[in-house]
mmCIF file of C-alpha atoms and ligand atoms in Angstrom:
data_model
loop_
_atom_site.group_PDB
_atom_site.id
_atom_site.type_symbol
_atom_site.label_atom_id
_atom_site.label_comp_id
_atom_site.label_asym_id
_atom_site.label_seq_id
_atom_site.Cartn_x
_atom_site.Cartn_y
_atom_site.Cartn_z
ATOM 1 C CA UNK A 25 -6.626 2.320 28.155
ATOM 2 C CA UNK A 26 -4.568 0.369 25.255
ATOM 3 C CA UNK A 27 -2.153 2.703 23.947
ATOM 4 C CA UNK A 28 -0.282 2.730 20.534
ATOM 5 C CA UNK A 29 3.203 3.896 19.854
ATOM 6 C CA UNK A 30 2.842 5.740 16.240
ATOM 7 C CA UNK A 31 5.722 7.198 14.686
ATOM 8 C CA UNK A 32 4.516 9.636 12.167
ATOM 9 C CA UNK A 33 5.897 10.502 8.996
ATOM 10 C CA UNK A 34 4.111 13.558 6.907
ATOM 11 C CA UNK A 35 7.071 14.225 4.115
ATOM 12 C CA UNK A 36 6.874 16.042 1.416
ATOM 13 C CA UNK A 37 4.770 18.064 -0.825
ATOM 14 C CA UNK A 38 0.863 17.032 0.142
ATOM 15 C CA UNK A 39 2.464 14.714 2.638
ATOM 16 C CA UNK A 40 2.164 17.005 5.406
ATOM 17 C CA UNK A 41 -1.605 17.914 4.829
ATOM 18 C CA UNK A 42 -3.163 14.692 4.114
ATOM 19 C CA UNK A 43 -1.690 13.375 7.373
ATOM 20 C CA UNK A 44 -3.357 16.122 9.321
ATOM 21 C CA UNK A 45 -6.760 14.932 8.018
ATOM 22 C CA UNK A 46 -5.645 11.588 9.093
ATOM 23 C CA UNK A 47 -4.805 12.458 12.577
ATOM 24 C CA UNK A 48 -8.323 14.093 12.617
ATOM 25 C CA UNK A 49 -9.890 10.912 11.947
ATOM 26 C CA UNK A 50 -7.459 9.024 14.292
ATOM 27 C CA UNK A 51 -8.018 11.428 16.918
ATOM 28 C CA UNK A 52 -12.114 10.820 16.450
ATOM 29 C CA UNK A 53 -11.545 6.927 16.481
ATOM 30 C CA UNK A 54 -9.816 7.512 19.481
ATOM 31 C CA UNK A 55 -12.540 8.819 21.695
ATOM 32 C CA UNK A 56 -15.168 7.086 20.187
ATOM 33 C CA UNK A 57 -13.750 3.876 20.176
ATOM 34 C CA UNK A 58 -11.631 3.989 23.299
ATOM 35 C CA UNK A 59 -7.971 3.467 22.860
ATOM 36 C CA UNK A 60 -5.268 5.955 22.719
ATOM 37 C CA UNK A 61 -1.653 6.710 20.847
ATOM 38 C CA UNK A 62 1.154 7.915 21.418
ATOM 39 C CA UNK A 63 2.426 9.755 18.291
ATOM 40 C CA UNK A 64 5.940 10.349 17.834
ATOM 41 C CA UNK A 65 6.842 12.749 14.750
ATOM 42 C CA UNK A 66 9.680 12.300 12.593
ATOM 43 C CA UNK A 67 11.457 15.550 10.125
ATOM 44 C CA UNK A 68 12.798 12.756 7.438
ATOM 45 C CA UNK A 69 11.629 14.357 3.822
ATOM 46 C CA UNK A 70 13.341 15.964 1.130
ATOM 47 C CA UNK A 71 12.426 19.291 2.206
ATOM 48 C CA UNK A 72 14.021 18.581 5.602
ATOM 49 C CA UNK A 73 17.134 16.875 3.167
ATOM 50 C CA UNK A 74 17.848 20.628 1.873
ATOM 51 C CA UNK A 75 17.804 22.200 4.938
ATOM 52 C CA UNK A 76 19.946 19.690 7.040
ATOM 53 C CA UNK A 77 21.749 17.237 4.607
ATOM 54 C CA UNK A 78 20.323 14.755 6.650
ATOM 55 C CA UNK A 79 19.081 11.320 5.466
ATOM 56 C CA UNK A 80 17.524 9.207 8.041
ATOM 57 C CA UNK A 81 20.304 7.656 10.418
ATOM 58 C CA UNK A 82 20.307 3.847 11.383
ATOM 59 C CA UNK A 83 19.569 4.530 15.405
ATOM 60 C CA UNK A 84 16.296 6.530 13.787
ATOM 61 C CA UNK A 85 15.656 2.915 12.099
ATOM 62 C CA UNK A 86 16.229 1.230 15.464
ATOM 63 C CA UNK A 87 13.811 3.429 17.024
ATOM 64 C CA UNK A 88 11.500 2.557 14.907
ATOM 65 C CA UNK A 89 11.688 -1.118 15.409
ATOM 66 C CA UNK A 90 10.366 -0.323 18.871
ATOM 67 C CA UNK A 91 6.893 1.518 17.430
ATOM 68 C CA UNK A 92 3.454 -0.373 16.983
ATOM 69 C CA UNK A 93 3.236 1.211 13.616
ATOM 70 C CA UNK A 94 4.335 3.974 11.489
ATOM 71 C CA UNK A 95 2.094 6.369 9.688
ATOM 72 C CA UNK A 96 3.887 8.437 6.159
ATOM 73 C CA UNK A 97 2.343 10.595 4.131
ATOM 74 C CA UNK A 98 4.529 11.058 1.323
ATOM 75 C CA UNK A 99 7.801 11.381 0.237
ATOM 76 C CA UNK A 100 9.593 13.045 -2.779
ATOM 77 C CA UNK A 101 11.204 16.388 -3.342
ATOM 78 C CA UNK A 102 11.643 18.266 -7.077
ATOM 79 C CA UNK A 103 14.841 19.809 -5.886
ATOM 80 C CA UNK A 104 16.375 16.641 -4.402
ATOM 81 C CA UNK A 105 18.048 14.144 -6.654
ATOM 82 C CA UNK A 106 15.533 11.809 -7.944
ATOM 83 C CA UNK A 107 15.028 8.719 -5.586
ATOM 84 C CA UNK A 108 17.549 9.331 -2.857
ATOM 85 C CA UNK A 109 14.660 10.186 -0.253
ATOM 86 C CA UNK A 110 12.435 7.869 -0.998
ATOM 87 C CA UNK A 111 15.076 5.210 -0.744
ATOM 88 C CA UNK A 112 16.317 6.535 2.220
ATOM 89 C CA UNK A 113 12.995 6.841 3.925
ATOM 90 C CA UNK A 114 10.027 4.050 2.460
ATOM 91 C CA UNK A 115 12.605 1.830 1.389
ATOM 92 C CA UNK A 116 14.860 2.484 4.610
ATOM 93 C CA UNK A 117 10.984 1.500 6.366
ATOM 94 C CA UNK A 118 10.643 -1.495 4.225
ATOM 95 C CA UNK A 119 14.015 -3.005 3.825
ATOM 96 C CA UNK A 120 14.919 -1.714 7.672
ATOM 97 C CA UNK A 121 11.893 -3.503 8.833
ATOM 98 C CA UNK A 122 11.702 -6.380 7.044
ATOM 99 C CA UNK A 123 8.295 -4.916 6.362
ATOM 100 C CA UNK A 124 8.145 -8.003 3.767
ATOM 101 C CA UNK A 125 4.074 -7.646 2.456
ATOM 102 C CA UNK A 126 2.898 -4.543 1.036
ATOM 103 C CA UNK A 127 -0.984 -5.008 0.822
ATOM 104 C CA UNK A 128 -3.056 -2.786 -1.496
ATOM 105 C CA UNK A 129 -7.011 -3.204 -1.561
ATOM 106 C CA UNK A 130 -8.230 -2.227 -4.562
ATOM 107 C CA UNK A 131 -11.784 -1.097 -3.431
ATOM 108 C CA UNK A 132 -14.688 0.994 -5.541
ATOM 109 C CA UNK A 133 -16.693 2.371 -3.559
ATOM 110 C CA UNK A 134 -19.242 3.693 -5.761
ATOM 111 C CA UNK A 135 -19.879 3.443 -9.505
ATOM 112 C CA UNK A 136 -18.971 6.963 -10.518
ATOM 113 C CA UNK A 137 -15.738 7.043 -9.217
ATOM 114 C CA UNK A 138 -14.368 3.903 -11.736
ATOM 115 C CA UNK A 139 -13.391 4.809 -15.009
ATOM 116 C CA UNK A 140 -14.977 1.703 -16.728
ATOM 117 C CA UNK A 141 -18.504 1.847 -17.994
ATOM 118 C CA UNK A 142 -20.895 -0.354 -16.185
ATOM 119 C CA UNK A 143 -18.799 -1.413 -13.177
ATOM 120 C CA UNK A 144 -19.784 -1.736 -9.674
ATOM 121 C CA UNK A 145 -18.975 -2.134 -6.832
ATOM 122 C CA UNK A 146 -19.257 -5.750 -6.508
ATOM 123 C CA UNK A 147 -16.843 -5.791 -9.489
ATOM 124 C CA UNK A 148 -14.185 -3.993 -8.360
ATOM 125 C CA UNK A 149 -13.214 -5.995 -5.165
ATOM 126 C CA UNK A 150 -9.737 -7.171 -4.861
ATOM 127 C CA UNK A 151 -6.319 -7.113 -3.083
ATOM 128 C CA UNK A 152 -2.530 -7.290 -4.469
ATOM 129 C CA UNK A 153 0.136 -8.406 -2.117
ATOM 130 C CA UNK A 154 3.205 -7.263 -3.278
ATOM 131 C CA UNK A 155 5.964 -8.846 -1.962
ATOM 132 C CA UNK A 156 8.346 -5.373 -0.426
ATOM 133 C CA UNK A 157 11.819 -6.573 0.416
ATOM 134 C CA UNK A 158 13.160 -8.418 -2.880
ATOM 135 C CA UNK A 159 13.143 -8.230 -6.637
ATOM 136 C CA UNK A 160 14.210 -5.578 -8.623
ATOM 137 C CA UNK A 161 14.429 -3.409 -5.036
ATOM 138 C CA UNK A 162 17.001 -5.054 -3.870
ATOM 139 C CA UNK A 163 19.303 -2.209 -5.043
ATOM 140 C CA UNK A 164 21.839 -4.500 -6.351
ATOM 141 C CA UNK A 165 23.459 -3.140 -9.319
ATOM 142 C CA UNK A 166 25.394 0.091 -10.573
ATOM 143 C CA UNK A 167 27.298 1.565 -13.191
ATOM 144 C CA UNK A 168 30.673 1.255 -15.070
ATOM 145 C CA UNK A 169 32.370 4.250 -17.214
ATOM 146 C CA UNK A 170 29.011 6.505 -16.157
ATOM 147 C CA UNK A 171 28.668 9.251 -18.507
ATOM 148 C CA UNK A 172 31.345 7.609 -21.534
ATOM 149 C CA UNK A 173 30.308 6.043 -23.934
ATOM 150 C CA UNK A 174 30.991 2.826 -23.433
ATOM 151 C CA UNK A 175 28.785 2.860 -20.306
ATOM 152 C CA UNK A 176 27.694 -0.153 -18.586
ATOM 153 C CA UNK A 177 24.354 -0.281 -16.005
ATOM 154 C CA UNK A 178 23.345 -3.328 -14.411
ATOM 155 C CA UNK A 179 20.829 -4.354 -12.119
ATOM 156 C CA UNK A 180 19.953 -7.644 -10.505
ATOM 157 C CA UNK A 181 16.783 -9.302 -9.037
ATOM 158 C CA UNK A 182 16.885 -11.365 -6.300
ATOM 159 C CA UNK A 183 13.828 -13.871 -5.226
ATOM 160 C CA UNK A 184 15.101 -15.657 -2.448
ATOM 161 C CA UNK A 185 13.033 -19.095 -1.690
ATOM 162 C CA UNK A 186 12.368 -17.846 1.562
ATOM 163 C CA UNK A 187 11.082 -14.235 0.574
ATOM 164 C CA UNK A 188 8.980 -15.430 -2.000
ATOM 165 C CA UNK A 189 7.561 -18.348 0.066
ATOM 166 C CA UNK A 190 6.459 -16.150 2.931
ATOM 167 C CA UNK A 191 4.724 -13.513 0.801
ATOM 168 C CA UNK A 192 3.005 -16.401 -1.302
ATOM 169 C CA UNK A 193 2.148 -17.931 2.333
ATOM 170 C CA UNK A 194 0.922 -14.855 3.826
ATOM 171 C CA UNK A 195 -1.635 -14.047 0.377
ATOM 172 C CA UNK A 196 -2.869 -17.907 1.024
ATOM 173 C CA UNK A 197 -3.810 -17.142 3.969
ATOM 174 C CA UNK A 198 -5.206 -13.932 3.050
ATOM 175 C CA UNK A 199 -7.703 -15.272 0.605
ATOM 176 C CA UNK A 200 -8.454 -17.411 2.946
ATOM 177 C CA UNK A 201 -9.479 -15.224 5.577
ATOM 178 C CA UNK A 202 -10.909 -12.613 3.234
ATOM 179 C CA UNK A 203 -13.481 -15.527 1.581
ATOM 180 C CA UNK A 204 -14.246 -16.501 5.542
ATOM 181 C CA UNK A 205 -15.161 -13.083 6.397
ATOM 182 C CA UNK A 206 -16.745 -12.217 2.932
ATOM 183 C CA UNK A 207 -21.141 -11.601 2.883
ATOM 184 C CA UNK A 208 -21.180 -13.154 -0.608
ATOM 185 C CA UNK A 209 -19.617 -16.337 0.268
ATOM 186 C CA UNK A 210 -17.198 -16.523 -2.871
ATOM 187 C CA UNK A 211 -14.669 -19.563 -3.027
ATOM 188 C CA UNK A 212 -10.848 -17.772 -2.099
ATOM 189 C CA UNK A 213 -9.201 -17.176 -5.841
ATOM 190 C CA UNK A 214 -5.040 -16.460 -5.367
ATOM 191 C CA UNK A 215 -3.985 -15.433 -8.526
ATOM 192 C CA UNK A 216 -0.032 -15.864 -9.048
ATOM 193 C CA UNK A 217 1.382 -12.544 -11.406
ATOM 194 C CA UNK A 218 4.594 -13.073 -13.101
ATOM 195 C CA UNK A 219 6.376 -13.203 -16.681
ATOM 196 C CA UNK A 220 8.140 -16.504 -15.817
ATOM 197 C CA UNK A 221 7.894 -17.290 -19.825
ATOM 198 C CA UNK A 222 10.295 -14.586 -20.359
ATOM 199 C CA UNK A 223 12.593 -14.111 -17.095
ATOM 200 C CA UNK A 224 12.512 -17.956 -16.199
ATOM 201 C CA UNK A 225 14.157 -17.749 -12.827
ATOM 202 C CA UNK A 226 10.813 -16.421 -11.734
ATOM 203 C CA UNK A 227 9.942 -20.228 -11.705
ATOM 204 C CA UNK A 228 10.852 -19.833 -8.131
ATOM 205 C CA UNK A 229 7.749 -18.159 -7.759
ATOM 206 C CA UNK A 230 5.598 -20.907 -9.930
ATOM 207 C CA UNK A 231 7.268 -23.836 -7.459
ATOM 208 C CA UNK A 232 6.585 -22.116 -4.504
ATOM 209 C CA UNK A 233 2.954 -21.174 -5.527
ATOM 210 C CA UNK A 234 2.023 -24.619 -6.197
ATOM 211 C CA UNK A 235 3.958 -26.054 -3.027
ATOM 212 C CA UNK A 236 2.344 -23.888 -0.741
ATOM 213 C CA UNK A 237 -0.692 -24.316 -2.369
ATOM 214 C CA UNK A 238 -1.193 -27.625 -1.554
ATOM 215 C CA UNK A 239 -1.481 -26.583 2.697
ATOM 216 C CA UNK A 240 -4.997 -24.745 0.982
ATOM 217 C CA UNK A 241 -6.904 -26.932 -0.507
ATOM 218 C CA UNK A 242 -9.832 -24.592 0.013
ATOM 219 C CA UNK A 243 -7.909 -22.111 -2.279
ATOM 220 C CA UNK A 244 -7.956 -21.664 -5.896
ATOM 221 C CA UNK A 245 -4.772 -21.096 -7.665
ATOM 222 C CA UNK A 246 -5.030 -19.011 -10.791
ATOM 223 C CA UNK A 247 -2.210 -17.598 -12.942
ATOM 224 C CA UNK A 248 -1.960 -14.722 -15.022
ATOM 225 C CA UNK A 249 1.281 -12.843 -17.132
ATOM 226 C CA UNK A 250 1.580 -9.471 -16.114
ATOM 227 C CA UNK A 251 0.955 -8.305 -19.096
ATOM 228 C CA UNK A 252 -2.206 -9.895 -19.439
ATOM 229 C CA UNK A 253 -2.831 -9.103 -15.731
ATOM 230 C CA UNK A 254 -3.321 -5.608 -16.720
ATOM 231 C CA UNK A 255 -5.587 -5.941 -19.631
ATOM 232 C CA UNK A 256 -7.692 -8.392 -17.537
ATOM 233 C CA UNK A 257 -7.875 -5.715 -14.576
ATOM 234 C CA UNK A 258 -9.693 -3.548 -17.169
ATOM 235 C CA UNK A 259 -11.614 -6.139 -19.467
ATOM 236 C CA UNK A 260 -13.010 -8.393 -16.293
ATOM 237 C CA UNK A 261 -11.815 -7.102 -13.154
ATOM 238 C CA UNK A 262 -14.202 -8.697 -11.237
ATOM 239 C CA UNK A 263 -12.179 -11.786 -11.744
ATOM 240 C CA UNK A 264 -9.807 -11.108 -9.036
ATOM 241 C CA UNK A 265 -10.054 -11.599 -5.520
ATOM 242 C CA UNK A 266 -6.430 -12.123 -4.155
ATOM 243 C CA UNK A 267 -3.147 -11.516 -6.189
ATOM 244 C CA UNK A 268 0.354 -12.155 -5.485
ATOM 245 C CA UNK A 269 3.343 -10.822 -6.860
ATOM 246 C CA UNK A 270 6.669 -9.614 -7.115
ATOM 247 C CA UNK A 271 7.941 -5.630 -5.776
ATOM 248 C CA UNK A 272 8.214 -4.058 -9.118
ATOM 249 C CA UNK A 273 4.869 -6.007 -10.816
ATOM 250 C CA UNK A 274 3.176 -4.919 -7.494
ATOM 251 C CA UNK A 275 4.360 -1.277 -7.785
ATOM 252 C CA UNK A 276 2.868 -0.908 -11.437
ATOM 253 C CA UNK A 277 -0.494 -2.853 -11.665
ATOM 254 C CA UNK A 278 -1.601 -1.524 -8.490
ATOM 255 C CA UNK A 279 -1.614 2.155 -9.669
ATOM 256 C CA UNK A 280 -3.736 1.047 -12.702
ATOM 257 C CA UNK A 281 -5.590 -0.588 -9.266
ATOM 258 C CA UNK A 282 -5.709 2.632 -8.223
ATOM 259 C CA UNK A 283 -7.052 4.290 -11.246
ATOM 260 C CA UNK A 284 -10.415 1.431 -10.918
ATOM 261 C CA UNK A 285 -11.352 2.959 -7.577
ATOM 262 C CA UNK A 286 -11.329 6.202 -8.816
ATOM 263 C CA UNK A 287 -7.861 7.523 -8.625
ATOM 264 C CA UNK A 288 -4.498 7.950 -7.267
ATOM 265 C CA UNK A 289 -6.125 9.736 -4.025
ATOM 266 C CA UNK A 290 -7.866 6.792 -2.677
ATOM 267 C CA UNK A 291 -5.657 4.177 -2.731
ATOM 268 C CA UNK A 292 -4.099 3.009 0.331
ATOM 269 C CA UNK A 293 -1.443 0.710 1.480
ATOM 270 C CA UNK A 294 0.004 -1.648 4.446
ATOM 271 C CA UNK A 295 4.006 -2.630 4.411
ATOM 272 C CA UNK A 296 3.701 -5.292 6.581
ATOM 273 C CA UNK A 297 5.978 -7.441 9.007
ATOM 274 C CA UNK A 298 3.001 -9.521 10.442
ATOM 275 C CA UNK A 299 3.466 -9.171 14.250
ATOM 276 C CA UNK A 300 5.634 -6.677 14.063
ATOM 277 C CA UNK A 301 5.706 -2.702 13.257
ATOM 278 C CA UNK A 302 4.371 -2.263 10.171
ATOM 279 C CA UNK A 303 3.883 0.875 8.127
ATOM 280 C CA UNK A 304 0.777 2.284 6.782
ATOM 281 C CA UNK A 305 0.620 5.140 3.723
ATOM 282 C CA UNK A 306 -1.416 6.343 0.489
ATOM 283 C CA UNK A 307 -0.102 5.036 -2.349
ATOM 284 C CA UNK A 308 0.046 8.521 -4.490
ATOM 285 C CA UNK A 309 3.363 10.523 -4.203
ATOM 286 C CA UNK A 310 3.823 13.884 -2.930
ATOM 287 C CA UNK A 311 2.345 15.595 -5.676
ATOM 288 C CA UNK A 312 4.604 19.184 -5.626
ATOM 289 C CA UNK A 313 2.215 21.270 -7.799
ATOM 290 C CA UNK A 314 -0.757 20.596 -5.366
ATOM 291 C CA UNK A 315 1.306 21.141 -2.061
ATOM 292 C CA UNK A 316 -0.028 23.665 0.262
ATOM 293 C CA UNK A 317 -2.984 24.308 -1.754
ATOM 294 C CA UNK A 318 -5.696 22.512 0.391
ATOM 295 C CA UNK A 319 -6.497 20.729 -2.587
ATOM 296 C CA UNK A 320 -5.335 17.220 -2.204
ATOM 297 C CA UNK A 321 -7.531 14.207 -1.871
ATOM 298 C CA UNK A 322 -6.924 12.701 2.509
ATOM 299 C CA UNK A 323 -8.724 10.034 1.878
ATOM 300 C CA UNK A 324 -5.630 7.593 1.145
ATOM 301 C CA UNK A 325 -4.039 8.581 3.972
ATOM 302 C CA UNK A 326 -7.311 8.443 5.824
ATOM 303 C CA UNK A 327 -7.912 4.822 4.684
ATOM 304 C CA UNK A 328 -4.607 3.902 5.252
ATOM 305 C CA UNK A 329 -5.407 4.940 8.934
ATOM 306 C CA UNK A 330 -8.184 2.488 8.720
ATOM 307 C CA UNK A 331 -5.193 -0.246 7.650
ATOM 308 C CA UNK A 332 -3.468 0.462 10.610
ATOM 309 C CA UNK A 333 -6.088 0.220 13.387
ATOM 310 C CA UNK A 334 -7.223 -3.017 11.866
ATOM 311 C CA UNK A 335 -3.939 -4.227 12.012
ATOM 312 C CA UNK A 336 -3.070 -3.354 15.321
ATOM 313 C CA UNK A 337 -6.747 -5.041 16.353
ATOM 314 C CA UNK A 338 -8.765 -1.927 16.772
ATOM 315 C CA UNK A 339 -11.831 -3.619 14.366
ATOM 316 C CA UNK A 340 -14.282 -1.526 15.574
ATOM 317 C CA UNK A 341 -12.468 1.884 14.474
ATOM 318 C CA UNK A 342 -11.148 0.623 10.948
ATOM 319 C CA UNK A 343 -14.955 -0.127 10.392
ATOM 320 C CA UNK A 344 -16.227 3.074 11.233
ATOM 321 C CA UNK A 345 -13.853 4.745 9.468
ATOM 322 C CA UNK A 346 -14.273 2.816 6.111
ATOM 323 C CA UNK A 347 -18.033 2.929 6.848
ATOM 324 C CA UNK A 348 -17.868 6.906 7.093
ATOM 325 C CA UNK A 349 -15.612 7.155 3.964
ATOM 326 C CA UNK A 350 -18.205 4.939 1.629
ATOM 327 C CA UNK A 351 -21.143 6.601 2.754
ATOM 328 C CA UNK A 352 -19.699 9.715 1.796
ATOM 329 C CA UNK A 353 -18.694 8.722 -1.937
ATOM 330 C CA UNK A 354 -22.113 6.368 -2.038
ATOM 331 C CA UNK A 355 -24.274 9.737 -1.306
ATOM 332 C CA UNK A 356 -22.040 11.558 -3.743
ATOM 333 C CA UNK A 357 -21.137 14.387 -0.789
ATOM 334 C CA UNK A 358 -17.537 13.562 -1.708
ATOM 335 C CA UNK A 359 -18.114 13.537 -5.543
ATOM 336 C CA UNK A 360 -14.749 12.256 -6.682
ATOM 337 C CA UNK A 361 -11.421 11.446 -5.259
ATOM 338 C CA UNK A 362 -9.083 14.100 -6.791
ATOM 339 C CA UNK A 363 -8.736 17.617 -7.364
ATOM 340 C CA UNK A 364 -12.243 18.377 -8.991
ATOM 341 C CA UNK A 365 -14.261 17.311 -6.521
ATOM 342 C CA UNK A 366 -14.700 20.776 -5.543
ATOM 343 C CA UNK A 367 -14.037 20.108 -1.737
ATOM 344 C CA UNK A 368 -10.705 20.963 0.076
ATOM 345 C CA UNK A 369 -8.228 18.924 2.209
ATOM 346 C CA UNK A 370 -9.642 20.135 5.353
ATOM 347 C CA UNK A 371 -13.199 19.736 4.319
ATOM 348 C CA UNK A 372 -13.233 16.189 3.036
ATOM 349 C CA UNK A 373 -11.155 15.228 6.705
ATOM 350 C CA UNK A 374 -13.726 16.788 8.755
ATOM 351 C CA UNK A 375 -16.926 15.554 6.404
ATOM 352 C CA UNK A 376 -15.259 11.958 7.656
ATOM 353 C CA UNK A 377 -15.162 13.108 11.060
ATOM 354 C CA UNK A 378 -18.637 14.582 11.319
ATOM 355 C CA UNK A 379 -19.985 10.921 9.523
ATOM 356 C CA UNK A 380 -18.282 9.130 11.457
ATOM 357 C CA UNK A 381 -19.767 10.757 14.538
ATOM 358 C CA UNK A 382 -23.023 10.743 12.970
ATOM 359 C CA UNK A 383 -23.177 6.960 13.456
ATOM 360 C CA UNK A 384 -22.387 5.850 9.268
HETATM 361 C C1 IPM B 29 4.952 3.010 -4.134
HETATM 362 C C2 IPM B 29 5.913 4.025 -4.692
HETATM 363 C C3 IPM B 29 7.341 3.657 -4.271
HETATM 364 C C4 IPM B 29 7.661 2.297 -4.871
HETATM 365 C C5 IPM B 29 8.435 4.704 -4.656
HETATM 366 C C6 IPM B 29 8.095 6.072 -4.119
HETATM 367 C C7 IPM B 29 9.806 4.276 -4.204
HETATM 368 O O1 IPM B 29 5.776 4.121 -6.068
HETATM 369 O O2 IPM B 29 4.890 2.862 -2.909
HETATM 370 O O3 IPM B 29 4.237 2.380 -4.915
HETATM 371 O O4 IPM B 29 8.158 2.217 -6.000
HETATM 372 O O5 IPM B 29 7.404 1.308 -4.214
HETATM 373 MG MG1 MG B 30 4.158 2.974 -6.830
#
């Protein structure tokens, strides 16, 4: 039987429970589909930062290299200093990785769920590819005379021809493949998101869009400012089908993303090193005040188990799993995707489960 090696990262906060309900669903995918994995589980959170001091060491990053994939829930402790876990561990994935692509479908799955009156489904269909390894990441920067008052704090962004080229490349491609596979038989759209009027070095990114472009002729290229990127996601999101852009433009409009399928506990994400071990969460954060509650929305961390057996080729068990989730929030069972949906942690994993054994 194909096995997987998963290396699995729960975290903080909510972390630890959504993950459960996505090993649930893994586990059913499992038998009914026929392939196995081998999960490996790794203590790297802030809450595991305050008992040991211990970040997460380069041999652990090494280790890594050697998984199919990596599974995280979510990472992020109150008590810790702000952003030296989540460097440590999803950037240490991402920039340790190379995991250069972070892909984000932004999917509704049924009409109540979207905050916009009169949208559908069919109008709330697209995907961001964030580039994940460059930009305003790049943690190049610092201060000088901290705390004076003649402080100084700088910080760079870096494009680098080929980082932006191979995330522009890969979304190309994407479009490509998502118009081939598409029942509506739309022309692929790539739509380039930048603010190269103001910060004109992000012409690197306008070049490179319109070289690469011309290996996909089949492809349309479309532009838009960020700013106008997000008031177009709300006015006529059904105008999107592929977008492209840089780390920090991808981090913000795809929680507004988020927030047009229904919410923050939906959403789900691939960091991607095509070919390679990638690294598959929900987008929302560890969300302290709902920890340990059994209150939480799984179904981020259950679609991003979807992302991950369609990327390591299990088809079959994505499908079901994706099925099973949208006939749940079509029917209404699962009502909405955050805390008042009146249904727990546990019983929105095993509602999946029992659909997806059900044959939806
Ligand atoms: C995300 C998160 C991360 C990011 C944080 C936790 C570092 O917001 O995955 O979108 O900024 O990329
Ligand atoms: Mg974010």
């Amino acid at each position: 039987m194909k096995t997987y090696n998963v290396g699995l990262i729960p975290g903080d906060g909510i972390g630890p429970e959504v993950v459960n309900e996505g090993l649930k669903v893994l586990n059913t995918a499992m038998s009914l589909d026929g392939f196995a994995c081998d999960l490996i589980e790794y203590p790297y959170s802030g809450t595991y930062y305050l008992k040991t001091k211990e970040l997460v060491p380069e041999r652990v990053i090494d280790e890594w290299r050697k998984l199919d994939a990596v599974f995280l829930g979510a990472i992020g402790h109150p008590d810790v200093e702000t952003g030296l876990v989540e460097r440590s561990v999803i950037l240490g994935l991402r920039f340790g990785l190379d995991l250069y692509i972070n892909l984000r479908p932004i999917k509704l799955y049924a009409s109540n769920l979207c905050p916009l009156k009169d949208k559908k489904p069919a109008d709330i269909d697209f995907v961001v590819v964030r580039e994940n390894t460059e930009g305003l990441y790049a943690q190049i920067g610092g201060f000088l005379k901290k705390g004076t008052p003649d402080e100084v704090a700088t910080v760079t962004g870096v494009y680098t021809r080929k980082g932006v080229e191979r995330a522009i490349r890969y979304a190309y491609e994407y479009a490509r493949q998502r118009a081939a596979n598409s029942p509506h038989s739309k022309a692929p759209r790539l739509t380039l998101v930048d603010k190269s009027n103001a910060i004109r070095p992000q012409d690197i990114w306008t070049r490179a869009f319109a070289e690469v472009g011309q290996e996909y002729p089949d492809v349309e290229q479309d532009h838009a400012y960020v700013d106008a990127c997000t008031m177009w996601m709300i006015k006529n999101p059904e105008w999107f089908d592929t977008m492209v852009t840089t780390n920090l433009f991808g981090d913000i409009i795809t929680d507004l993303g988020a927030m047009l399928q229904g919410g923050m506990g939906i959403a789900a994400s691939g960091n991607l090193h095509p070919g390679r071990t990638s690294m598959f969460e929900p987008i929302h954060g560890s969300a302290p005040k709902y920890a340990g509650k059994n209150m939480a929305c799984p179904l981020g961390a259950i679609m991003a188990v979807s992302m991950m057996l369609e990327y390591l080729g299990e088809r079959a068990a994505a499908l079901r799993i994706e099925n099973a989730v949208s006939h749940l929030l079509v029917s209404g069972a699962i009502p909405s995707v955050d805390s008042r949906s009146g249904l727990s942690t546990t019983q929105i994993g095993d509602m999946v489960v029992e659909t997806m054994r059900a044959g939806n």
